[in-house]
Structure formats: structure tokens, C-alpha cells
XYZ file of C-alpha atoms in Angstrom:
540
model
C 0.000 0.000 0.000
C 1.363 3.419 -0.988
C 1.125 6.180 1.631
C 1.107 9.916 1.031
C 4.231 11.819 2.012
C 3.922 13.927 5.161
C 4.020 17.324 3.272
C 1.355 16.169 0.814
C -0.812 14.849 3.661
C -0.562 18.172 5.539
C -1.482 20.161 2.415
C -4.619 18.038 1.958
C -5.613 18.486 5.630
C -5.154 22.302 5.398
C -7.173 22.371 2.173
C -10.050 20.397 3.757
C -10.053 22.601 6.855
C -10.188 25.706 4.656
C -13.056 24.262 2.627
C -14.938 23.559 5.832
C -14.359 27.079 7.155
C -15.486 28.705 3.898
C -18.504 26.441 3.560
C -19.484 27.009 7.194
C -20.055 30.711 6.468
C -23.669 31.839 6.835
C -25.620 30.926 3.675
C -26.832 34.501 3.304
C -23.342 35.780 2.530
C -22.720 37.047 -0.999
C -19.848 35.763 -3.135
C -17.709 38.836 -2.326
C -18.333 38.320 1.392
C -17.429 34.639 1.074
C -14.226 35.694 -0.658
C -13.271 38.055 2.175
C -13.912 35.320 4.713
C -11.818 32.931 2.692
C -8.896 35.373 2.593
C -8.865 35.445 6.378
C -8.713 31.650 6.607
C -5.425 31.683 4.698
C -1.973 32.078 6.280
C -1.227 35.761 6.840
C 1.668 38.078 7.620
C 2.305 38.547 11.329
C -1.266 37.712 12.225
C -2.777 40.565 10.178
C -5.910 39.820 8.167
C -5.437 39.281 4.435
C -8.787 40.917 3.765
C -7.468 44.380 4.663
C -5.971 44.497 1.158
C -9.316 43.804 -0.547
C -12.375 45.835 -1.458
C -15.743 44.472 -2.614
C -18.643 46.203 -4.420
C -20.286 47.283 -1.157
C -17.194 49.274 -0.114
C -17.343 52.995 -0.836
C -13.839 52.917 -2.364
C -14.607 50.024 -4.733
C -15.448 52.158 -7.776
C -12.347 54.325 -7.345
C -10.115 51.282 -7.008
C -11.651 49.747 -10.114
C -11.566 52.858 -12.296
C -7.991 53.795 -11.368
C -6.904 50.948 -13.598
C -9.535 51.170 -16.356
C -7.889 52.846 -19.353
C -10.714 52.309 -21.835
C -14.189 53.622 -20.981
C -15.732 50.916 -23.182
C -15.193 48.621 -20.204
C -16.618 50.964 -17.582
C -20.267 50.741 -18.676
C -23.057 49.606 -16.352
C -23.426 46.402 -18.384
C -19.774 45.389 -17.916
C -19.439 42.643 -15.303
C -17.647 43.936 -12.217
C -15.204 41.889 -10.138
C -16.339 40.190 -6.947
C -13.335 41.799 -5.267
C -10.165 43.766 -5.950
C -7.077 42.738 -3.999
C -4.314 45.355 -3.896
C -1.666 42.949 -2.669
C 1.188 44.318 -0.596
C 3.046 41.059 0.057
C 3.402 37.687 -1.596
C 1.210 36.262 1.163
C -1.710 38.342 -0.117
C -1.179 37.052 -3.656
C -0.997 33.456 -2.438
C -4.213 33.875 -0.426
C -5.964 35.412 -3.431
C -4.999 32.505 -5.668
C -6.164 29.979 -3.058
C -9.550 31.614 -2.559
C -10.185 31.996 -6.285
C -9.584 28.267 -6.631
C -11.790 27.382 -3.664
C -14.684 29.589 -4.812
C -14.266 28.862 -8.537
C -13.511 32.479 -9.442
C -11.310 33.503 -12.334
C -8.279 35.634 -11.520
C -7.360 38.748 -13.482
C -3.891 40.221 -12.922
C -3.593 43.975 -13.440
C -0.247 45.764 -13.447
C -1.081 48.965 -15.333
C -4.534 48.346 -16.799
C -3.558 49.009 -20.426
C -4.821 45.725 -21.844
C -6.492 46.798 -25.091
C -9.495 44.510 -24.585
C -9.671 44.966 -20.822
C -8.676 41.365 -20.079
C -6.752 42.444 -16.976
C -9.869 43.835 -15.309
C -12.924 42.266 -16.990
C -14.279 38.754 -17.496
C -17.507 37.197 -18.784
C -17.659 35.003 -15.644
C -17.311 35.759 -11.894
C -13.769 36.932 -11.197
C -11.359 38.753 -8.884
C -8.785 41.411 -9.813
C -5.320 41.008 -8.346
C -3.978 44.550 -8.587
C -0.168 44.679 -8.584
C -0.117 48.458 -8.043
C 1.760 48.168 -4.729
C 4.413 45.883 -6.196
C 6.331 48.858 -7.578
C 9.828 48.629 -6.120
C 12.744 49.445 -8.435
C 16.244 48.403 -7.325
C 19.069 49.638 -9.546
C 22.606 48.242 -9.426
C 24.834 50.486 -11.505
C 27.886 48.282 -10.918
C 26.520 45.592 -13.213
C 23.995 47.871 -14.978
C 20.988 45.811 -13.905
C 17.612 46.564 -12.355
C 15.097 44.463 -10.427
C 11.707 45.997 -11.181
C 8.474 44.709 -9.677
C 5.603 44.113 -12.077
C 3.354 46.893 -10.751
C 5.901 49.635 -11.412
C 5.288 51.818 -14.451
C 7.651 52.507 -17.344
C 7.731 56.154 -16.324
C 8.899 55.220 -12.832
C 11.579 53.011 -14.354
C 12.832 55.783 -16.635
C 12.809 58.353 -13.819
C 14.771 56.064 -11.514
C 17.337 55.221 -14.186
C 17.899 58.943 -14.851
C 18.422 59.570 -11.133
C 21.423 57.229 -11.277
C 22.926 57.883 -14.711
C 22.858 60.258 -17.679
C 24.056 57.605 -20.120
C 21.810 54.628 -19.373
C 18.325 53.778 -20.587
C 16.036 50.832 -21.200
C 14.332 49.901 -24.500
C 10.608 49.925 -23.774
C 7.422 51.789 -24.661
C 6.776 55.514 -24.921
C 3.670 55.528 -22.700
C 4.999 56.110 -19.165
C 1.871 54.858 -17.342
C 2.074 51.336 -18.739
C 2.859 48.685 -16.127
C 6.046 46.643 -16.422
C 4.260 43.352 -15.735
C 2.133 43.291 -18.865
C 4.408 45.358 -21.096
C 7.434 43.122 -20.693
C 5.534 39.823 -20.765
C 4.054 40.750 -24.168
C 7.334 41.874 -25.730
C 7.747 45.571 -25.025
C 8.652 47.709 -28.047
C 9.597 51.372 -28.231
C 11.761 53.918 -29.994
C 15.069 52.197 -29.128
C 14.152 48.887 -30.755
C 16.084 49.400 -34.007
C 19.227 49.907 -31.904
C 18.601 47.449 -29.087
C 15.564 45.299 -29.874
C 12.653 44.776 -27.487
C 12.388 44.909 -23.709
C 12.365 41.107 -23.562
C 15.734 40.994 -25.322
C 17.211 42.605 -22.188
C 15.377 40.658 -19.475
C 17.896 38.392 -17.768
C 15.867 36.996 -14.867
C 12.420 36.983 -13.293
C 10.350 35.868 -10.321
C 6.959 34.176 -10.685
C 4.301 32.593 -8.441
C 2.456 29.561 -9.783
C -1.125 28.356 -9.277
C -0.120 26.553 -6.087
C 1.370 29.669 -4.539
C 4.944 28.523 -5.026
C 7.457 31.281 -5.806
C 10.301 30.691 -8.248
C 13.017 33.205 -7.419
C 15.034 32.930 -10.621
C 15.063 31.466 -14.116
C 16.903 28.355 -12.979
C 14.170 27.569 -10.461
C 11.282 28.063 -12.908
C 13.148 26.425 -15.780
C 14.439 27.943 -18.995
C 11.296 26.929 -20.863
C 9.035 28.946 -18.548
C 11.497 31.847 -18.601
C 11.331 31.732 -22.407
C 7.510 31.671 -22.392
C 6.914 34.646 -20.113
C 9.147 36.907 -22.214
C 6.662 37.609 -24.990
C 4.080 34.871 -24.491
C 2.116 36.703 -21.827
C 3.067 36.099 -18.217
C -0.582 36.077 -17.150
C -1.076 32.681 -18.808
C 1.515 31.014 -16.578
C 1.468 32.679 -13.182
C 1.814 35.964 -11.353
C 4.968 37.778 -12.450
C 6.404 39.326 -9.295
C 9.495 41.024 -10.693
C 11.846 41.246 -13.662
C 15.616 41.629 -13.736
C 16.643 43.758 -16.700
C 19.937 44.821 -18.234
C 20.305 48.526 -18.987
C 21.640 49.869 -22.288
C 23.933 52.802 -23.047
C 22.761 56.037 -24.666
C 24.539 59.348 -25.364
C 24.218 62.157 -22.847
C 22.315 64.078 -25.518
C 19.843 62.738 -28.057
C 17.872 64.439 -30.820
C 14.123 64.338 -31.430
C 12.013 65.911 -34.168
C 8.492 66.060 -35.539
C 7.738 67.070 -39.116
C 4.240 67.285 -40.598
C 3.286 66.960 -44.245
C -0.096 66.849 -45.977
C -0.945 65.117 -49.251
C -0.586 68.452 -51.046
C 2.902 68.783 -49.527
C 3.976 65.404 -50.896
C 2.949 63.031 -48.103
C 2.323 60.097 -50.471
C 5.812 60.286 -51.985
C 7.413 60.748 -48.556
C 5.621 57.770 -47.012
C 6.552 55.639 -50.010
C 10.213 56.607 -49.565
C 9.976 56.094 -45.779
C 9.066 52.435 -46.373
C 12.279 52.012 -48.333
C 14.520 53.972 -45.985
C 13.296 53.666 -42.394
C 13.986 49.924 -41.883
C 17.552 50.092 -43.288
C 18.769 53.538 -42.247
C 21.344 53.969 -39.456
C 19.973 52.047 -36.480
C 20.545 55.014 -34.178
C 17.544 56.583 -35.941
C 13.922 55.549 -35.412
C 11.162 57.314 -37.365
C 7.509 56.738 -36.540
C 4.679 57.887 -38.800
C 1.348 59.153 -37.511
C -1.226 59.240 -40.292
C -4.449 61.160 -39.590
C -7.382 62.596 -41.564
C -7.855 66.340 -41.030
C -10.046 69.124 -42.409
C -8.499 71.111 -45.234
C -7.523 74.636 -44.206
C -8.494 76.379 -47.444
C -10.955 74.339 -49.484
C -13.739 72.172 -48.105
C -13.323 68.505 -47.413
C -10.657 66.373 -45.759
C -7.077 65.443 -46.438
C -4.362 63.365 -44.772
C -1.608 64.707 -42.540
C 1.471 62.573 -41.890
C 3.736 63.302 -38.942
C 7.334 62.039 -39.085
C 8.427 61.653 -35.450
C 12.086 60.887 -34.921
C 14.370 59.618 -32.171
C 18.111 59.780 -32.815
C 20.857 58.605 -30.486
C 23.219 61.458 -31.213
C 23.462 65.141 -32.085
C 21.805 66.987 -35.012
C 24.980 67.275 -37.076
C 25.323 63.521 -37.531
C 21.565 63.091 -37.901
C 21.423 65.635 -40.729
C 24.308 63.921 -42.529
C 22.387 60.647 -42.373
C 19.091 62.077 -43.593
C 20.725 64.124 -46.370
C 22.343 60.961 -47.663
C 19.488 58.461 -47.168
C 16.292 60.528 -46.961
C 16.910 63.968 -48.503
C 13.233 64.235 -49.536
C 12.333 64.709 -45.867
C 14.109 68.099 -45.895
C 14.987 67.831 -42.219
C 16.808 70.941 -40.984
C 18.677 71.861 -37.842
C 15.808 74.079 -36.738
C 13.533 71.016 -36.747
C 15.826 69.233 -34.278
C 15.503 69.364 -30.503
C 18.477 68.255 -28.411
C 17.569 66.691 -25.093
C 18.784 64.403 -22.371
C 17.419 60.896 -22.879
C 15.080 61.284 -19.891
C 13.680 64.512 -21.369
C 13.097 62.727 -24.666
C 10.755 60.322 -22.856
C 8.640 63.333 -21.829
C 8.544 64.469 -25.470
C 7.513 61.035 -26.743
C 4.788 60.797 -24.096
C 3.228 63.971 -25.578
C 3.531 65.841 -22.311
C 3.903 69.658 -22.477
C 7.346 70.823 -23.621
C 8.234 72.339 -20.221
C 6.789 69.497 -18.121
C 9.168 68.379 -15.347
C 10.479 64.822 -15.491
C 8.636 64.102 -12.244
C 5.504 63.793 -14.396
C 6.839 60.382 -15.417
C 5.978 59.103 -11.943
C 2.281 59.816 -12.478
C 0.557 56.440 -12.746
C -3.189 57.103 -12.766
C -4.838 58.541 -15.894
C -8.003 60.549 -16.300
C -10.287 58.353 -18.381
C -11.584 60.570 -21.162
C -12.638 58.439 -24.091
C -13.651 55.118 -25.616
C -11.452 53.323 -28.094
C -10.512 50.333 -30.192
C -6.894 49.440 -31.050
C -5.561 46.734 -33.339
C -2.317 45.906 -35.127
C -0.880 44.683 -38.432
C 2.536 43.859 -39.874
C 3.682 44.934 -43.333
C 6.231 42.786 -45.152
C 6.043 44.173 -48.702
C 6.316 47.897 -49.568
C 2.996 49.504 -50.444
C 2.906 51.210 -53.849
C 2.107 54.898 -54.243
C -1.237 53.897 -55.725
C -1.843 51.691 -52.699
C -0.945 54.514 -50.297
C -3.306 56.910 -52.095
C -6.064 54.316 -51.805
C -5.368 53.825 -48.088
C -5.458 57.580 -47.486
C -8.785 57.926 -49.290
C -10.197 54.956 -47.382
C -9.155 56.611 -44.116
C -11.021 59.757 -45.120
C -14.086 57.732 -46.090
C -14.025 55.996 -42.679
C -13.554 59.164 -40.643
C -16.715 61.033 -39.648
C -14.765 63.969 -38.181
C -14.157 64.877 -35.422
C -14.045 61.088 -34.896
C -11.575 59.327 -37.124
C -9.548 56.252 -37.790
C -5.833 56.891 -37.735
C -2.611 54.909 -37.654
C 0.931 54.767 -36.340
C 3.526 53.078 -38.511
C 6.616 51.918 -36.600
C 9.766 51.104 -38.570
C 11.383 47.718 -37.999
C 14.889 46.661 -39.132
C 18.195 47.096 -37.335
C 18.523 44.847 -34.284
C 14.991 43.524 -34.834
C 16.128 41.712 -37.965
C 19.103 40.066 -36.249
C 17.217 38.159 -33.541
C 15.774 34.762 -34.434
C 11.984 34.478 -34.533
C 12.078 31.685 -31.939
C 14.578 33.318 -29.568
C 11.535 34.504 -27.618
C 7.799 33.976 -28.200
C 7.713 37.356 -29.991
C 7.878 36.019 -33.528
C 7.647 39.228 -35.606
C 11.338 39.823 -36.297
C 13.115 39.721 -39.668
C 11.008 40.031 -42.795
C 8.833 42.823 -41.429
C 9.203 46.371 -42.714
C 6.983 48.021 -40.132
C 4.158 47.458 -37.679
C 0.850 49.314 -37.855
C -1.217 50.300 -34.858
C -4.813 51.154 -35.787
C -6.756 53.704 -33.696
C -10.427 54.564 -33.347
C -11.541 56.972 -30.585
C -14.926 58.348 -29.539
C -16.063 60.434 -26.598
C -19.667 59.638 -25.685
C -21.184 56.497 -24.123
C -23.906 54.335 -25.598
C -24.177 50.824 -27.036
C -25.396 52.016 -30.445
C -22.595 54.548 -30.707
C -20.055 51.920 -29.706
C -21.287 49.487 -32.334
C -21.181 52.254 -34.943
C -17.546 53.114 -34.275
C -16.463 49.508 -33.846
C -18.025 48.769 -37.234
C -16.053 51.644 -38.779
C -12.812 50.365 -37.206
C -13.463 46.818 -38.427
C -14.390 47.963 -41.911
C -11.196 49.987 -42.233
C -9.055 47.121 -40.977
C -10.676 44.828 -43.514
C -9.836 47.343 -46.245
C -6.174 47.137 -45.144
C -6.027 43.368 -45.701
C -4.432 43.512 -49.187
C -1.470 45.489 -47.843
C -0.487 43.505 -44.726
C 0.814 40.058 -43.757
C -1.198 36.994 -44.727
C -1.586 33.332 -43.749
C -1.723 34.196 -40.949
C -2.509 37.882 -40.695
C -0.039 38.612 -37.924
C -0.861 40.696 -34.857
C 1.022 41.988 -31.808
C 0.014 40.173 -28.619
C 0.166 43.331 -26.489
C -2.343 44.945 -28.864
C -5.074 42.429 -28.104
C -7.972 42.169 -30.519
C -11.014 39.999 -29.770
C -12.026 40.172 -33.433
C -9.212 37.716 -34.199
C -10.948 35.136 -32.006
C -11.491 34.139 -28.373
C -11.977 30.982 -26.361
C -15.012 30.161 -24.243
C -14.861 30.983 -20.518
C -13.748 28.265 -18.135
C -11.030 25.669 -17.897
C -11.762 23.897 -21.168
C -10.007 26.149 -23.700
C -8.408 23.883 -26.288
C -5.322 24.050 -28.441
C -7.394 24.045 -31.629
C -9.905 26.569 -30.277
C -7.167 29.037 -29.362
C -5.126 28.420 -32.507
C -6.979 31.153 -34.423
C -5.363 33.855 -32.288
C -2.344 31.781 -31.254
C -1.140 31.656 -34.852
C -1.671 35.382 -35.406
C 0.205 36.363 -32.259
C 2.895 33.671 -32.154
C 2.922 31.682 -35.429
C 5.332 28.735 -35.021
C 5.974 29.543 -31.351
C 2.364 28.871 -30.364
C 2.681 25.083 -29.933
C 5.771 25.472 -27.748
C 3.892 27.947 -25.520
C 1.030 25.470 -25.146
C 3.359 22.613 -24.203
C 5.062 24.742 -21.551
C 1.663 25.793 -20.220
C 0.633 22.131 -19.904
C 3.611 21.473 -17.632
C 3.552 24.657 -15.538
C -0.198 25.372 -15.172
C -1.813 22.013 -15.822
C -5.303 22.981 -14.649
C -5.358 26.178 -16.742
C -5.976 28.266 -13.640
C -4.379 31.336 -15.263
C -6.713 31.900 -18.187
C -8.528 34.549 -20.190
C -10.425 34.854 -23.461
C -7.098 34.958 -25.308
C -4.864 33.021 -22.952
C -2.531 30.152 -23.739
C -4.523 26.914 -23.227
C -3.239 23.559 -22.052
C -2.592 21.014 -24.772
C -5.416 18.652 -23.800
């Protein structure tokens, strides 16, 4: 006869006692109240109650806690399901208790670091759920001797940049330009920004991590979790495997002074020709230079009707003199001049790229909570073949036709190339490396609530994206995981998401890396506890 080991036996006894305690609660208690009671049956720190970190819908501060991390007002409507509780964990004990009680009460867990998930997956669910808010996990520990940083997953990019600048004028980190984005989600999805042509993505500079699994076990380094799990969480979405507690990143070097610029051109001023040339130049030009395009419909100033304005927004790791030599040689049509160039410290360039006021102090980077002002839909595409001038003209006209001003569809085009083309597509789960010319981010914003209005603008966004199909990647139509899009496909709620059911979005986000992600998931989170509508499923 085979007996259970003593540790396994004790775990079972504790589990049964907890079940009894939870189930012995008065039957009149609501699910949120049951959850609070459950938290206080779990091991705690120094005898303090775990429930002090949680709020439920009957608490006066519940709405504030929820909305502080809701970046898209589409998911703040009265019809959107609200969480049974929000746990603003302060210690690992609180996270472990939250996981245990979600399992005991059959509640889904949503992990929110910054709340920028484009489809609200970090704070919404079609079934009863709890939000684990990582806001308080925001410590940043910089070691300038080895140029590394341990950053907890609830810290924002702005906080990271501010702290780096407080230690050095010549160090930076390649990540996004929105300072309020949380490190947990940004890094686990890839993390791209205006240094990527020089240095690649955030995940290319992550050298270690800490993660808690569905049993509450903490893996303090990559060796403990295993290289396969460490591979998966760097681009495959950490929220499908566990709770990312912290990342260890390697800083990169930048000059003391960098140069930024923003030039605007309309169709009448040659925007079509310039964008066509940009496709040829931007991915192969000196990798110290990154040029983003913003393409927007606007009203004509003189005659009636609309036109297209293209903004060329540049980041150069150097001074204007060298930048102008590069552009005169490779992109003279841009007509960039010294007066267009702004010389800044790297930290000040992050304020510029965040679209903060020119004179804003760098302390603004530490601001983490946004004022929610509008409703939106975002999606992505990858372009692998240059678009002809005729194609560009057609795209511009289609944008105008799909833009009932002042509402409009618009796009950002981000140049690839440089370091991005040198890293193998399976080095990390982020598969969109060589072979891509640029990535498109599609935007649709509106400013009033209402289901009919939402459907109207979503239909416009979908129609425009469909019109872009001839110009972007195919079989599959690739998409960036951090720019989630439910229109690609979702899985049904619950534990039973399948490999085939999730393949429709798995292929778009990860292509050949999808199967490897699923196999790792099957070993590390066998019960599919960490799940969402676009999570990585278990294999069977």
C-alpha cells in the first residue's frame, strides 16, 4: 500500500479545513463576502488579516479602485461585469491567499499591473472573477555596478525611466513611450519602443524573473522556474503562466544628448511620396535613428473637405549634425533641418515622446493614474512588402471615407529593421522579427457612451481594418500580442479552452511559437488556472 508523504498529507488536511471554514459561512453571505472570509482563513503576515488588502462592491472605495486601472471607458459601462473583489496585494502572502480563494470559490483571476490591456482582459471577465492589482508591487532596485535593475511588475515605465535617470545620464532601457504602462504586462508581451532598431525589445534585455504559480509557489530565478518557462513569459504573456512578481533587466547605453524631431506633411505637400520613400529607408537607415509615422485625416484649411496629414516623429541617439548627414544621404526628400531638431537628455526625450507639455518636469513620469476621457478600439498589423504609391493613395482615401470627423480612424507606422532583424523568430515567443518592414497600430476613438454609438464606431474600425487586408501580412494575418484584438478570435470561458480553439489567435500572435507555448503551459499550469479569453490553453 502506498502512503502519502507527510508534506502532501498536511497540504490536503489544510485544504479540507479551509473548505470547511469557507462552507461554514452563513448561507446569506454574498460571493464577495465569502471571498473576504476565505482570505482570512489563509496564512497571513504577522497575524494581520489578508482581507485588509481587498475591497468588494459594497465598499465605498470600490469604484475608485476599479476605475484607477480602467484605461478604456468601453469597459466601464453599467453592463460590464464587475469583479467580486479587488485585492491590492502588498506582500506575496496576499497574492498566495488570493490565488487559493479563487480556486476554492471557482472564481477567475485577473492580474492587473497597469490596466492598459487593449481589450480589458486584466480587469474584466464574462464570468465571476477577482482582480489582483499589482499596483503596490512597484519597487525598483538599480545596481549600476553591473547595470541591472530588479523591477516589480506593478511599477510603471515612467517610474523606471525616472529612476534610471536619477542614477545615470548615459543609461536607458528599451521599452514603450507611454509612461503609465505597467512593467508586468508590457514586458511579458514583448515591449517595443523607440530604441528597438538599436537594441531590440524589452524582452531581449530581461535576464531573470520571479513568478508565483497556481499553487502559490514562488520561483526566485530562471533556474528555479526552468528555462522553458522563462522563455515563455518573455513575450508569451506572463498572465497565462502565473503571477509575475518582478523582472531583472539589463540597462543599455545612450549618449548624454539625443535628438528628437516632428515634421508634418499633408498630401498636397507630398505626403504620399514621402511615405513611399519612408518604407524604403526607415527599416535600413542607421539604427541610431527611429522614425515613426502618424497618419491622420484632417479638415483642409483652405478648401472644403478632408485630407491626410502625416507626422514624421524621430528619435536619434546622437546630435543633429550627424543626424542631418544621415538624412541628407538616405532621406533627402524629408528636408529635415537643424531648426527642426531638438536636443535633449534621454530622460527629457521620454517626456517628449509621451506627448507631455514641452516644459513638463520629469517628475511627471511618476504619475501612474490617468483621467479616463474616451472610448477606443486598437488593433495591429505587420507589413512585409512595400505599399505602392497607388496603394498609399487608396489607403489615405479609405481613411477619409471611414472618418466622420471629429471622430476618425488613424494609424501609427513603426519602422522595424536594425537589431529587430538580427534576432531569431524563436529566440523569444515574440515572432515578428526579420522580414517585417513596419508594424501598424490602428486607432479609433470616440467620446460619448452608448451601445449604439459603440457598435457604430467599432463597425467603422473593423471595416477599415478589412480594407487594409491587401497590404499587410497573410496566412496568418499577424498581430502583436500586447495589442489584443477579440475580433481575431477568443476561447469560451472556463477551464476547457483547447489548443485548436485558441489556434486562431495563437497563430496570429505567435505563429510557429504557439505550440511550444502550449506545451510549456501544460507542464507549468496544468489545470489552466491562469486563463482569459485569449490566454494560452493547455494542450489537452
